[in-house]
mmCIF file of C-alpha atoms in Angstrom:
data_model
loop_
_atom_site.group_PDB
_atom_site.id
_atom_site.type_symbol
_atom_site.label_atom_id
_atom_site.label_comp_id
_atom_site.label_asym_id
_atom_site.label_seq_id
_atom_site.Cartn_x
_atom_site.Cartn_y
_atom_site.Cartn_z
ATOM 1 C CA ASP A 289 97.140 75.255 21.803
ATOM 2 C CA GLY A 290 97.004 73.032 19.031
ATOM 3 C CA ASN A 291 98.597 70.194 20.518
ATOM 4 C CA ASP A 292 96.021 70.668 23.604
ATOM 5 C CA ALA A 293 93.031 70.300 21.393
ATOM 6 C CA LYS A 294 94.418 66.902 19.742
ATOM 7 C CA THR A 295 95.034 65.872 23.058
ATOM 8 C CA ASP A 296 91.453 66.813 24.414
ATOM 9 C CA LEU A 297 90.028 64.954 21.099
ATOM 10 C CA VAL A 298 92.057 61.439 21.509
ATOM 11 C CA LEU A 299 90.710 61.887 25.572
ATOM 12 C CA TYR A 300 87.162 62.328 24.011
ATOM 13 C CA GLN A 301 87.313 59.657 21.861
ATOM 14 C CA GLN A 302 88.968 57.165 24.582
ATOM 15 C CA ALA A 303 86.430 58.533 27.221
ATOM 16 C CA THR A 304 83.648 58.008 24.546
ATOM 17 C CA LYS A 305 84.668 54.531 23.868
ATOM 18 C CA ALA A 306 84.814 53.668 27.350
ATOM 19 C CA LEU A 307 81.059 54.372 27.901
ATOM 20 C CA LYS A 308 80.072 52.683 25.363
ATOM 21 C CA ASP A 309 82.144 49.525 26.521
ATOM 22 C CA LYS A 310 80.904 50.188 30.328
ATOM 23 C CA MET A 311 84.177 50.173 31.205
ATOM 24 C CA PHE A 312 85.722 53.534 32.954
ATOM 25 C CA VAL A 313 86.896 55.188 35.508
ATOM 26 C CA LEU A 314 85.886 58.732 36.542
ATOM 27 C CA LYS A 315 89.299 60.544 38.568
ATOM 28 C CA ALA A 316 87.373 62.774 40.988
ATOM 29 C CA HIS A 317 88.271 66.407 41.301
ATOM 30 C CA SER A 318 85.446 67.313 43.544
ATOM 31 C CA PHE A 319 82.339 66.175 45.390
ATOM 32 C CA ASP A 320 79.087 67.453 46.268
ATOM 33 C CA ASN A 321 76.706 65.678 49.031
ATOM 34 C CA ARG A 322 73.544 67.554 49.544
ATOM 35 C CA SER A 323 70.085 66.928 50.435
ATOM 36 C CA ASP A 324 66.600 68.200 49.202
ATOM 37 C CA ASP A 325 65.969 70.043 52.430
ATOM 38 C CA ILE A 326 66.020 73.874 52.199
ATOM 39 C CA TYR A 327 67.792 74.258 55.571
ATOM 40 C CA ASP A 328 70.761 71.684 54.395
ATOM 41 C CA VAL A 329 73.768 73.931 53.055
ATOM 42 C CA ASP A 330 75.085 72.695 49.622
ATOM 43 C CA ARG A 331 78.720 71.502 50.390
ATOM 44 C CA ASN A 332 81.329 71.410 47.536
ATOM 45 C CA TYR A 333 84.472 69.771 48.364
ATOM 46 C CA SER A 334 87.759 69.308 46.533
ATOM 47 C CA VAL A 335 88.831 65.520 47.247
ATOM 48 C CA SER A 336 91.934 63.528 47.871
ATOM 49 C CA PRO A 337 93.428 62.233 44.659
ATOM 50 C CA ASN A 338 94.139 58.989 46.056
ATOM 51 C CA GLY A 339 91.362 57.103 46.173
ATOM 52 C CA SER A 340 88.384 59.417 44.853
ATOM 53 C CA TYR A 341 86.946 57.982 42.002
ATOM 54 C CA VAL A 342 83.911 55.956 40.347
ATOM 55 C CA LEU A 343 84.094 52.967 38.598
ATOM 56 C CA LEU A 344 82.217 51.123 35.688
ATOM 57 C CA ASN A 345 83.437 47.626 34.867
ATOM 58 C CA GLY A 346 80.562 45.833 32.796
ATOM 59 C CA ASN A 347 77.406 46.328 35.210
ATOM 60 C CA ASP A 348 79.642 46.395 38.297
ATOM 61 C CA PHE A 349 79.379 49.968 39.646
ATOM 62 C CA LEU A 350 81.930 51.542 42.720
ATOM 63 C CA MET A 351 81.923 54.858 43.851
ATOM 64 C CA SER A 352 84.840 55.705 46.478
ATOM 65 C CA VAL A 353 85.497 59.355 47.539
ATOM 66 C CA HIS A 354 87.846 60.975 50.416
ATOM 67 C CA LEU A 355 87.905 64.304 51.293
ATOM 68 C CA GLY A 356 91.427 63.903 52.944
ATOM 69 C CA GLU A 357 92.442 66.089 55.771
ATOM 70 C CA ILE A 358 88.816 68.465 55.796
ATOM 71 C CA ASN A 359 87.263 65.944 58.139
ATOM 72 C CA ARG A 360 88.412 62.602 56.821
ATOM 73 C CA TYR A 361 84.785 61.908 55.700
ATOM 74 C CA SER A 362 84.471 58.607 53.009
ATOM 75 C CA SER A 363 81.838 57.997 51.105
ATOM 76 C CA GLY A 364 81.099 54.662 49.314
ATOM 77 C CA LEU A 365 78.616 53.388 46.784
ATOM 78 C CA ARG A 366 79.015 49.529 45.497
ATOM 79 C CA GLY A 367 76.205 47.789 43.334
ATOM 80 C CA SER A 368 74.954 46.662 39.969
ATOM 81 C CA VAL A 369 73.627 49.010 37.409
ATOM 82 C CA SER A 370 70.967 48.552 35.007
ATOM 83 C CA ASP A 371 68.664 50.273 32.286
ATOM 84 C CA LEU A 372 71.563 52.255 30.747
ATOM 85 C CA LYS A 373 70.757 54.606 28.088
ATOM 86 C CA MET A 374 73.180 56.693 26.355
ATOM 87 C CA LYS A 375 72.449 59.742 24.237
ATOM 88 C CA GLU A 376 73.403 63.067 22.870
ATOM 89 C CA ASP A 377 72.101 66.594 23.919
ATOM 90 C CA LYS A 378 71.997 70.146 22.195
ATOM 91 C CA LYS A 379 75.199 70.987 22.843
ATOM 92 C CA GLY A 380 77.063 67.732 21.705
ATOM 93 C CA ASN A 381 77.907 66.544 25.386
ATOM 94 C CA ILE A 382 77.474 62.615 25.499
ATOM 95 C CA VAL A 383 74.484 61.769 28.753
ATOM 96 C CA ILE A 384 74.475 58.553 30.354
ATOM 97 C CA SER A 385 71.465 57.367 32.551
ATOM 98 C CA MET A 386 71.201 54.129 34.242
ATOM 99 C CA LEU A 387 69.906 52.873 37.492
ATOM 100 C CA LEU A 388 72.015 51.516 40.590
ATOM 101 C CA LYS A 389 70.473 48.938 42.915
ATOM 102 C CA GLN A 390 72.894 48.387 46.112
ATOM 103 C CA GLY A 391 72.033 45.414 48.399
ATOM 104 C CA HIS A 392 72.930 46.358 52.274
ATOM 105 C CA TYR A 393 71.673 44.624 55.434
ATOM 106 C CA LEU A 394 68.620 47.048 55.308
ATOM 107 C CA GLY A 395 67.677 45.330 52.076
ATOM 108 C CA VAL A 396 68.143 47.078 48.731
ATOM 109 C CA SER A 397 68.106 50.496 47.436
ATOM 110 C CA ARG A 398 67.854 52.004 44.010
ATOM 111 C CA SER A 399 69.793 55.200 42.787
ATOM 112 C CA ARG A 400 69.325 57.004 39.535
ATOM 113 C CA ILE A 401 72.611 58.089 37.733
ATOM 114 C CA LYS A 402 73.186 60.573 35.350
ATOM 115 C CA LEU A 403 76.686 60.803 33.946
ATOM 116 C CA SER A 404 77.208 63.995 31.241
ATOM 117 C CA LEU A 405 80.675 64.049 29.013
ATOM 118 C CA GLN A 406 81.635 67.280 27.917
ATOM 119 C CA LYS A 407 81.683 67.543 24.271
ATOM 120 C CA GLY A 408 85.531 67.343 23.002
ATOM 121 C CA THR A 409 86.934 66.688 26.314
ATOM 122 C CA ASN A 410 87.152 63.970 29.021
ATOM 123 C CA LYS A 411 86.022 65.908 31.534
ATOM 124 C CA CYS A 412 82.283 65.030 33.280
ATOM 125 C CA VAL A 413 79.719 65.058 36.247
ATOM 126 C CA LEU A 414 78.077 61.975 37.272
ATOM 127 C CA THR A 415 74.997 62.647 39.572
ATOM 128 C CA CYS A 416 73.387 60.247 42.162
ATOM 129 C CA PHE A 417 69.750 60.803 42.813
ATOM 130 C CA PRO A 418 68.194 58.435 45.352
ATOM 131 C CA ILE A 419 65.184 57.130 44.097
ATOM 132 C CA ALA A 420 63.204 56.522 47.507
ATOM 133 C CA ARG A 421 64.365 60.259 48.681
ATOM 134 C CA ALA A 422 65.962 58.304 51.537
ATOM 135 C CA GLY A 423 69.220 59.798 50.754
ATOM 136 C CA ARG A 424 71.329 62.518 49.620
ATOM 137 C CA THR A 425 72.149 63.401 45.991
ATOM 138 C CA ILE A 426 75.545 63.084 45.200
ATOM 139 C CA GLU A 427 77.632 64.836 42.635
ATOM 140 C CA VAL A 428 81.024 64.162 41.441
ATOM 141 C CA SER A 429 83.014 65.990 38.488
ATOM 142 C CA GLY A 430 86.541 64.785 37.168
ATOM 143 C CA GLU A 431 87.973 63.082 34.276
ATOM 144 C CA LEU A 432 86.685 60.098 32.563
ATOM 145 C CA PHE A 433 89.259 57.320 31.652
ATOM 146 C CA PRO A 434 89.245 53.863 30.101
ATOM 147 C CA LEU A 435 89.174 51.308 32.989
ATOM 148 C CA LYS A 436 92.467 50.508 31.843
ATOM 149 C CA HIS A 437 93.922 53.590 32.214
ATOM 150 C CA LEU A 438 93.548 52.593 36.098
ATOM 151 C CA ILE A 439 94.723 48.952 35.880
ATOM 152 C CA LYS A 440 98.374 50.400 34.769
#
């Protein structure tokens, strides 16, 4: 397991640098799409390994989630981020918050994004909260890599 710990440390260091550079891809493993309605059932899905990711390239943000054969559901967010803040929590996890601005045919919408990178690994959770409460909270879990990992 020494090799696993070394690998995890390298992946963590690469993920931390990718966050600081604002050039990362989160390869998604699960997706949770829920509303604040108490009658709505939270649903957590495993996602299709092909095409399910979150990408940040500078200020350009893209989320693409595909649930595969379950119901062929697909979710996507695209926009630009600002107000990026990075800190370390009490457990040593790296936490990033940022504002996502999306332009679409109805105008502009904004969401607050929180990303938490687990200390010592490249495992992370990204949560997107709609600011105007007109929308659903989206949570994506997976592994974070430098953007160049996707381009290879």
